[in-house]
Amino acid sequence: MHVSQNWIDIAYLIAAVLFVVGIKGLTKPKTAVRGNLLAAAGMGVAAVVTLLNEHIVTYEIIIAGVVVGGLIGAIMAKKVQMTSMPQMIALLNGFGGGASFAVASAEFFRGSANDTVSIIATGAAVLIGSVTLTGSLVAFAKLQELIDGKPMGFPGMKVVNAILFVGSLAGIGYLVVNPGNEAVFWGLVAAAMLLGLLLVLPIGGADMPVVIALLNSYSGVAASAAGFVMGNSALIITGSLVGASGLILTSIMCKAMNRSLTNVLFGVMAEAGEAMDEDEVYAGKVKSTSAEEVAMLLETAQRVVIVPGFGLAMAQAQHAVRDMADTMEAMGIEVEYAIHPVAGRMPGHMNVLLAEAEVPYEQLKDMDQINPTFEQTDVAIVLGANDVTNPMAREDKGSPIYGMPILNVDKAKTVVVVKRSLSSGFAGLPNPLFAKDNTLMLFGDGKGAVLDITTALKEG
């Protein structure tokens, strides 16, 4: 079945409108589900119209791909824990880049890319898609702890990256002049894939939220380039939307971490801070507490702010935290959650975890909203958040994290930090918050500690 071009254009326009309206819906919790469905409907329209238009499609292969891909996707959706969502997103970003690379490669070997614009688009899709694929695989491996999460590199790495990037551009230029040269094409693929590895390897775990946002943007740009290769306007539009939104999100993450966007684009991220004398920070100053003592504090509190971090995700304590909050609210205590933009390992990580536990979204307050209220807060409970609460970012000009916006939890009347030990966060720095006069440390597993506090509250 071959559809007329006018109807195809109209269908793609409808799909584009659904994409834009869908993304707009994702900006608010109340409309997020509807937005997601509208965007999915737009993709469905674009896919169906494309299949009906492309009369050369072998539908047996398409059906097989849908069945296999759908089965894998369904299994991943069911099996993957919410705590593992960051690495799943990193992996899916990589698949997006890999798909764009595969499509562009297929068009190259079919000989469809035979004019200057299509060859440049093919080269761009191969370059960006390959970088996204291998870079995302490294991010996945670091987040999954298959490899060391610390920065890895070697002397002259930046020079090698520059050579690979310039070499890739030169390869694309050569293909414009001499189309169809397979040796140069495979050289471009190898250089781009190696570049993806070397761009992400030197980035530490603390910077993964920015990396994930950036790789998401890359996957969109690669898809848009693939759209130019195939002459598919729907793919160009969707890729552009993903690329632009990913870049905006990356910019927001950079500001939240006091990073330069230029440095992120070229894989030059802040390395872990130099080792500091923890004894000097903590010696004789850390005060430990018990769940019963914390419960007694909470019983007299009027306002409590819960500060979740990656430790909450690791302990899978989100449901226990919701139960504790419900118990406090039943006692007439006002409860809110302070969400740092880069808490966890991806943008919105804490929001997703707390939403899974059905925490009312109105209680989730971002950094700019919550910071002015800490001075009126009776108790701040820090659950596995470290670097995003470290006062060194505000006070110590010699600190690697100086200038990074943080949650000012130390300004609360009492701070309770739930943590297994005094170990440092991703930045490798001690946290003076733990030694402040108004801080109490509740050592232990996050979930167990929260359950103990809830039990003590109920018994009290």
Coordinates of C-alpha atoms in Angstrom, one line a residue:
M1 CA 0.0 0.0 0.0
H2 CA 1.5 3.3 -1.1
V3 CA 0.1 6.5 0.5
S4 CA 0.1 9.8 -1.3
Q5 CA 2.7 12.4 -0.2
N6 CA 0.1 14.9 0.9
W7 CA -1.5 12.5 3.4
I8 CA 2.0 11.5 4.6
D9 CA 2.9 15.1 5.3
I10 CA -0.4 15.6 7.1
A11 CA 0.1 12.5 9.2
Y12 CA 3.7 13.6 10.1
L13 CA 2.4 17.0 11.1
I14 CA -0.2 15.4 13.4
A15 CA 2.5 13.2 14.9
A16 CA 4.7 16.3 15.4
V17 CA 1.9 18.2 17.2
L18 CA 1.3 15.1 19.4
F19 CA 5.0 15.0 20.3
V20 CA 5.1 18.7 21.3
V21 CA 1.8 18.5 23.3
G22 CA 3.0 15.3 24.9
I23 CA 6.3 16.9 26.0
K24 CA 4.4 19.9 27.4
G25 CA 2.3 17.5 29.4
L26 CA 5.4 15.9 31.0
T27 CA 6.2 19.3 32.7
K28 CA 3.5 18.7 35.4
P29 CA 2.8 15.5 37.4
K30 CA -1.0 15.8 36.9
T31 CA -0.7 15.8 33.1
A32 CA 2.5 13.6 32.8
V33 CA 0.6 10.3 32.1
R34 CA -1.6 11.9 29.5
G35 CA 1.5 13.6 28.0
N36 CA 3.3 10.3 27.8
L37 CA 0.3 8.7 26.0
L38 CA 0.0 11.5 23.5
A39 CA 3.7 11.3 22.6
A40 CA 3.4 7.5 22.3
A41 CA 0.4 8.0 20.0
G42 CA 2.4 10.4 17.9
M43 CA 5.2 7.9 17.5
G44 CA 2.6 5.2 16.6
V45 CA 1.1 7.4 13.9
A46 CA 4.6 8.2 12.5
A47 CA 5.6 4.5 12.5
V48 CA 2.4 3.2 10.9
V49 CA 2.4 5.9 8.1
T50 CA 6.1 5.2 7.4
L51 CA 5.4 1.5 7.1
L52 CA 2.4 2.0 4.8
N53 CA 4.4 4.4 2.6
E54 CA 7.6 2.4 2.2
H55 CA 6.4 -0.3 -0.2
I56 CA 9.9 -1.9 -0.2
V57 CA 9.6 -2.9 3.4
T58 CA 9.7 -6.6 4.1
Y59 CA 6.9 -6.9 6.7
E60 CA 8.1 -10.3 8.0
I61 CA 11.3 -8.7 9.2
I62 CA 9.4 -5.7 10.7
I63 CA 7.1 -8.1 12.6
A64 CA 10.0 -10.2 13.9
G65 CA 11.7 -7.0 15.1
V66 CA 8.6 -5.8 16.9
V67 CA 8.1 -9.2 18.6
V68 CA 11.7 -9.6 19.7
G69 CA 12.2 -6.0 20.7
G70 CA 8.8 -5.9 22.4
L71 CA 9.6 -9.1 24.4
I72 CA 13.0 -7.8 25.5
G73 CA 11.5 -4.4 26.5
A74 CA 8.6 -6.0 28.4
I75 CA 11.0 -8.3 30.3
M76 CA 13.3 -5.3 31.1
A77 CA 10.4 -3.2 32.3
K78 CA 9.2 -6.0 34.6
K79 CA 12.6 -7.1 36.0
V80 CA 14.5 -3.9 36.4
Q81 CA 14.2 -2.4 39.9
M82 CA 13.5 1.4 40.3
T83 CA 16.9 1.7 41.9
S84 CA 18.5 0.5 38.6
M85 CA 16.6 2.9 36.4
P86 CA 19.7 5.2 35.8
Q87 CA 21.7 2.4 34.2
M88 CA 18.6 1.3 32.2
I89 CA 18.2 4.8 30.8
A90 CA 21.9 4.9 29.9
L91 CA 21.5 1.6 28.1
L92 CA 18.4 2.8 26.2
N93 CA 20.2 6.0 25.2
G94 CA 22.9 3.7 23.7
F95 CA 20.4 1.7 21.9
G96 CA 18.9 4.9 20.4
G97 CA 22.4 5.9 19.1
G98 CA 23.1 2.4 17.9
A99 CA 19.8 2.4 15.9
S100 CA 20.6 5.7 14.2
F101 CA 24.1 4.3 13.4
A102 CA 22.6 1.1 11.9
V103 CA 20.1 3.0 9.8
A104 CA 22.7 5.4 8.4
S105 CA 25.1 2.5 7.7
A106 CA 22.3 0.6 5.8
E107 CA 21.6 3.6 3.7
F108 CA 25.3 4.0 3.0
F109 CA 25.7 0.4 1.8
R110 CA 22.5 0.6 -0.3
G111 CA 24.1 3.5 -2.1
S112 CA 21.2 5.9 -1.2
A113 CA 23.6 8.5 0.2
N114 CA 24.9 9.9 -3.1
D115 CA 24.7 13.7 -2.7
T116 CA 26.6 16.0 -0.5
V117 CA 23.7 16.6 2.0
S118 CA 22.8 13.0 2.5
I119 CA 26.5 11.9 2.8
I120 CA 27.2 14.6 5.5
A121 CA 24.0 13.5 7.3
T122 CA 25.1 9.9 7.0
G123 CA 28.5 10.7 8.5
A124 CA 26.9 12.8 11.3
A125 CA 24.5 9.9 12.2
V126 CA 27.4 7.4 12.2
L127 CA 29.7 9.7 14.2
I128 CA 27.1 10.8 16.9
G129 CA 25.3 7.4 17.0
S130 CA 28.6 5.5 17.5
V131 CA 29.8 7.9 20.2
T132 CA 26.4 7.6 21.9
L133 CA 26.4 3.8 21.7
T134 CA 29.9 3.2 23.2
G135 CA 29.7 6.2 25.6
S136 CA 26.3 4.9 27.0
L137 CA 27.7 1.4 27.4
V138 CA 30.5 2.8 29.5
A139 CA 28.0 4.8 31.6
F140 CA 25.9 1.7 32.0
A141 CA 29.0 -0.4 33.1
K142 CA 30.0 2.3 35.7
L143 CA 26.5 2.6 37.1
Q144 CA 26.1 -1.2 37.2
E145 CA 29.5 -1.4 38.9
L146 CA 30.8 -3.7 36.2
I147 CA 33.8 -1.4 36.0
D148 CA 35.2 1.0 38.5
G149 CA 33.1 4.1 38.8
K150 CA 36.1 6.4 39.4
P151 CA 37.6 8.5 36.6
M152 CA 39.8 6.5 34.3
G153 CA 42.3 7.8 31.8
F154 CA 45.9 8.2 30.7
P155 CA 48.3 11.1 29.9
G156 CA 47.4 12.8 26.6
M157 CA 43.9 11.5 26.6
K158 CA 42.5 14.9 25.5
V159 CA 44.9 15.1 22.6
V160 CA 43.8 11.6 21.5
N161 CA 40.2 12.6 21.7
A162 CA 40.9 15.7 19.6
I163 CA 42.7 13.6 17.0
L164 CA 39.8 11.1 16.9
F165 CA 37.2 13.9 16.5
V166 CA 39.2 15.8 13.8
G167 CA 39.9 12.5 12.1
S168 CA 36.2 11.6 12.0
L169 CA 35.3 14.9 10.5
A170 CA 38.1 14.4 7.9
G171 CA 36.6 11.0 7.1
I172 CA 33.2 12.5 6.5
G173 CA 34.8 15.1 4.3
Y174 CA 36.6 12.4 2.3
L175 CA 33.4 10.5 1.8
V176 CA 31.8 13.7 0.4
V177 CA 34.5 13.9 -2.2
N178 CA 34.8 10.1 -2.8
P179 CA 31.4 8.6 -2.0
G180 CA 31.1 4.8 -1.3
N181 CA 34.7 4.3 0.1
E182 CA 34.0 1.4 2.5
A183 CA 37.5 1.5 4.1
V184 CA 37.1 5.2 5.1
F185 CA 33.6 4.4 6.3
W186 CA 34.8 1.7 8.7
G187 CA 37.6 3.9 9.8
L188 CA 35.0 6.6 10.7
V189 CA 33.0 4.0 12.7
A190 CA 36.1 2.8 14.6
A191 CA 37.3 6.3 15.4
A192 CA 33.8 7.4 16.6
M193 CA 33.3 4.3 18.8
L194 CA 36.7 4.7 20.4
L195 CA 35.9 8.4 20.9
G196 CA 32.7 7.5 22.8
L197 CA 34.7 5.2 25.1
L198 CA 37.4 7.8 25.8
L199 CA 34.9 10.7 26.4
V200 CA 33.0 8.8 29.2
L201 CA 35.8 6.8 30.9
P202 CA 37.4 9.8 32.6
I203 CA 34.0 10.9 34.1
G204 CA 33.4 9.9 37.7
G205 CA 30.2 8.6 39.2
A206 CA 29.3 11.9 40.8
D207 CA 28.9 13.4 37.3
M208 CA 26.7 10.7 35.9
P209 CA 23.5 12.7 36.0
V210 CA 25.0 15.2 33.6
V211 CA 26.4 12.4 31.4
I212 CA 23.1 10.7 31.1
A213 CA 21.3 13.9 30.1
L214 CA 24.0 14.7 27.5
L215 CA 24.0 11.2 26.0
N216 CA 20.2 11.5 25.7
S217 CA 20.7 14.7 23.7
Y218 CA 23.3 12.9 21.5
S219 CA 20.8 10.1 20.8
G220 CA 18.3 12.7 19.6
V221 CA 20.8 14.5 17.3
A222 CA 21.8 11.1 15.9
A223 CA 18.2 10.3 15.2
S224 CA 17.6 13.6 13.5
A225 CA 20.7 13.1 11.3
A226 CA 19.3 9.6 10.4
G227 CA 16.0 11.3 9.5
F228 CA 17.9 13.5 6.9
V229 CA 19.5 10.4 5.5
M230 CA 16.2 8.7 5.0
G231 CA 14.2 11.9 4.1
N232 CA 11.9 11.2 7.0
S233 CA 10.5 14.4 8.5
A234 CA 9.0 12.7 11.5
L235 CA 12.4 11.3 12.5
I236 CA 14.0 14.7 12.0
I237 CA 11.4 16.4 14.2
T238 CA 11.5 13.8 17.0
G239 CA 15.3 13.7 17.0
S240 CA 15.4 17.5 17.2
L241 CA 13.0 17.6 20.1
V242 CA 15.0 15.0 22.0
G243 CA 18.3 16.6 21.2
A244 CA 17.2 20.1 22.2
S245 CA 15.4 19.0 25.4
G246 CA 18.4 16.8 26.4
L247 CA 20.7 19.8 25.9
I248 CA 18.5 22.0 28.0
L249 CA 18.4 19.4 30.7
T250 CA 22.2 19.1 30.5
S251 CA 22.5 22.9 31.0
I252 CA 20.2 22.7 34.1
M253 CA 22.3 19.9 35.5
C254 CA 25.5 21.8 34.9
K255 CA 24.3 24.8 36.8
A256 CA 23.2 22.5 39.6
M257 CA 26.7 21.0 39.8
N258 CA 28.6 24.2 39.1
R259 CA 30.0 22.6 35.8
S260 CA 30.9 24.2 32.5
L261 CA 28.8 22.9 29.6
T262 CA 31.8 23.2 27.3
N263 CA 33.8 20.9 29.6
V264 CA 30.9 18.4 29.6
L265 CA 30.7 18.4 25.8
F266 CA 34.4 17.4 25.6
G267 CA 34.4 15.0 28.5
V268 CA 36.4 17.2 30.8
M269 CA 34.6 16.8 34.1
A270 CA 35.6 17.6 37.7
E271 CA 37.7 14.8 39.1
A272 CA 37.3 13.5 42.6
G273 CA 38.7 15.9 45.2
E274 CA 42.1 15.4 46.8
A275 CA 42.1 13.3 49.9
M276 CA 41.5 15.3 53.0
D277 CA 42.1 14.5 56.7
E278 CA 38.8 13.1 57.9
D279 CA 40.1 13.0 61.4
E280 CA 40.6 16.7 61.4
V281 CA 37.0 17.2 60.3
Y282 CA 35.3 14.5 62.5
A283 CA 37.6 13.8 65.5
G284 CA 35.6 14.2 68.8
K285 CA 32.8 16.1 67.1
V286 CA 30.5 13.4 65.7
K287 CA 27.5 12.6 67.9
S288 CA 25.6 9.3 67.3
T289 CA 22.0 8.8 68.2
S290 CA 19.4 6.0 68.3
A291 CA 16.0 5.6 66.6
E292 CA 14.3 6.1 70.0
E293 CA 16.0 9.5 70.5
V294 CA 15.2 10.6 67.0
A295 CA 11.5 9.6 67.6
M296 CA 11.5 11.8 70.8
L297 CA 12.9 14.7 68.7
L298 CA 10.2 14.2 66.1
E299 CA 7.4 14.1 68.7
T300 CA 8.0 17.7 69.6
A301 CA 8.7 18.9 66.0
Q302 CA 6.2 21.0 64.0
R303 CA 8.0 20.9 60.7
V304 CA 10.2 18.1 59.3
V305 CA 12.1 18.1 56.0
I306 CA 13.3 14.7 54.6
V307 CA 16.4 15.0 52.3
P308 CA 16.7 11.8 50.1
G309 CA 19.9 10.8 48.3
F310 CA 21.4 7.9 46.5
G311 CA 21.7 6.0 49.8
L312 CA 17.9 5.9 49.9
A313 CA 17.8 4.3 46.5
M314 CA 20.5 1.7 47.4
A315 CA 18.6 0.8 50.6
Q316 CA 15.2 0.8 48.7
A317 CA 13.8 2.7 51.6
Q318 CA 11.2 4.8 49.7
H319 CA 8.2 2.9 51.0
A320 CA 9.5 2.9 54.5
V321 CA 10.1 6.7 54.3
R322 CA 6.5 7.2 53.1
D323 CA 5.2 5.2 56.1
M324 CA 7.4 7.3 58.5
A325 CA 6.0 10.5 56.9
D326 CA 2.4 9.3 57.2
T327 CA 3.0 8.5 60.9
M328 CA 4.4 12.0 61.5
E329 CA 1.5 13.7 59.6
A330 CA -1.0 11.7 61.7
M331 CA 0.7 13.4 64.7
G332 CA 0.1 16.8 63.1
I333 CA 3.7 17.3 61.9
E334 CA 4.2 19.1 58.6
V335 CA 6.4 17.0 56.3
E336 CA 8.2 18.0 53.1
Y337 CA 10.9 16.5 50.9
A338 CA 14.0 18.5 49.7
I339 CA 15.0 17.4 46.2
H340 CA 18.4 18.4 44.8
P341 CA 18.5 18.5 41.0
V342 CA 21.4 15.9 40.9
A343 CA 20.5 13.8 43.9
G344 CA 21.0 10.1 42.9
R345 CA 22.4 9.1 39.6
M346 CA 20.1 10.7 37.1
P347 CA 17.9 13.8 36.8
G348 CA 14.7 13.2 38.6
H349 CA 16.0 10.0 40.3
M350 CA 14.5 10.9 43.7
N351 CA 11.2 12.1 42.2
V352 CA 10.8 8.7 40.5
L353 CA 11.6 6.7 43.6
L354 CA 9.3 8.7 45.8
A355 CA 6.5 8.7 43.2
E356 CA 6.7 4.9 43.2
A357 CA 6.0 5.0 46.9
E358 CA 3.0 7.3 46.2
V359 CA 4.5 10.3 48.0
P360 CA 2.2 13.3 47.2
Y361 CA 4.0 15.3 44.5
E362 CA 3.0 18.6 46.3
Q363 CA 5.4 17.6 49.1
L364 CA 8.4 17.4 46.8
K365 CA 10.2 20.8 46.9
D366 CA 13.1 21.7 44.7
M367 CA 16.2 23.3 46.0
D368 CA 15.2 26.9 45.4
Q369 CA 11.9 26.4 47.1
I370 CA 13.1 24.5 50.2
N371 CA 16.4 26.3 51.0
P372 CA 14.8 29.5 52.4
T373 CA 12.6 27.4 54.8
F374 CA 15.4 25.4 56.5
E375 CA 15.8 28.0 59.2
Q376 CA 12.1 27.4 60.2
T377 CA 12.6 23.6 60.1
D378 CA 12.7 21.7 63.4
V379 CA 14.3 18.5 62.1
A380 CA 15.9 17.8 58.8
I381 CA 16.4 14.0 58.1
V382 CA 19.1 13.3 55.6
L383 CA 18.8 9.8 54.1
G384 CA 21.8 8.9 52.0
A385 CA 22.5 12.4 50.6
N386 CA 26.1 13.5 51.0
D387 CA 27.8 15.8 48.5
V388 CA 24.5 17.8 47.9
T389 CA 24.4 18.7 51.6
N390 CA 28.2 19.4 52.0
P391 CA 28.7 22.9 53.5
M392 CA 32.2 22.9 51.9
A393 CA 30.5 23.8 48.6
R394 CA 29.4 27.0 50.3
E395 CA 32.3 27.8 52.6
D396 CA 35.6 26.3 51.5
K397 CA 37.0 28.1 48.4
G398 CA 39.7 25.5 48.1
S399 CA 37.2 22.7 47.8
P400 CA 36.7 20.9 44.4
I401 CA 32.9 21.3 44.9
Y402 CA 33.1 25.0 45.9
G403 CA 30.3 26.9 44.2
M404 CA 28.1 23.9 43.7
P405 CA 24.5 24.8 44.9
I406 CA 23.6 22.6 47.9
L407 CA 20.6 22.0 50.2
N408 CA 21.2 24.2 53.3
V409 CA 20.2 21.4 55.7
D410 CA 22.7 22.6 58.3
K411 CA 20.5 25.6 58.9
A412 CA 17.7 23.5 60.4
K413 CA 17.4 23.4 64.2
T414 CA 18.4 19.7 64.3
V415 CA 19.8 17.6 61.5
V416 CA 19.6 13.8 61.7
V417 CA 21.8 12.0 59.2
V418 CA 21.0 8.4 58.5
K419 CA 24.1 6.7 57.1
R420 CA 26.0 3.4 57.3
S421 CA 29.3 5.1 58.1
L422 CA 31.2 8.4 57.8
S423 CA 32.4 7.4 54.3
S424 CA 32.7 10.2 51.7
G425 CA 30.3 10.7 48.7
F426 CA 31.2 10.5 45.0
A427 CA 33.3 13.6 45.3
G428 CA 35.6 11.9 47.8
L429 CA 35.4 14.6 50.4
P430 CA 34.5 14.5 54.1
N431 CA 31.3 16.3 55.0
P432 CA 31.6 18.8 57.9
L433 CA 27.8 18.6 58.2
F434 CA 28.3 15.3 60.1
A435 CA 30.4 17.1 62.8
K436 CA 28.2 20.2 63.3
D437 CA 26.8 20.9 66.8
N438 CA 23.2 20.5 65.6
T439 CA 23.8 17.2 63.8
L440 CA 23.1 13.7 65.1
M441 CA 24.3 10.6 63.2
L442 CA 22.0 7.6 63.1
F443 CA 24.3 4.8 61.8
G444 CA 22.9 1.8 60.1
D445 CA 21.0 0.6 57.0
G446 CA 18.7 3.3 55.7
K447 CA 15.6 1.2 55.4
G448 CA 16.1 -0.5 58.8
A449 CA 16.8 2.9 60.5
V450 CA 13.6 4.4 59.1
L451 CA 11.5 1.4 60.1
D452 CA 13.0 1.7 63.6
I453 CA 12.1 5.4 63.8
T454 CA 8.5 4.7 62.6
T455 CA 8.1 1.9 65.2
A456 CA 9.4 4.1 68.0
L457 CA 7.0 6.9 66.9
K458 CA 4.0 4.6 67.0
E459 CA 5.0 3.1 70.4
G460 CA 5.6 6.6 71.8

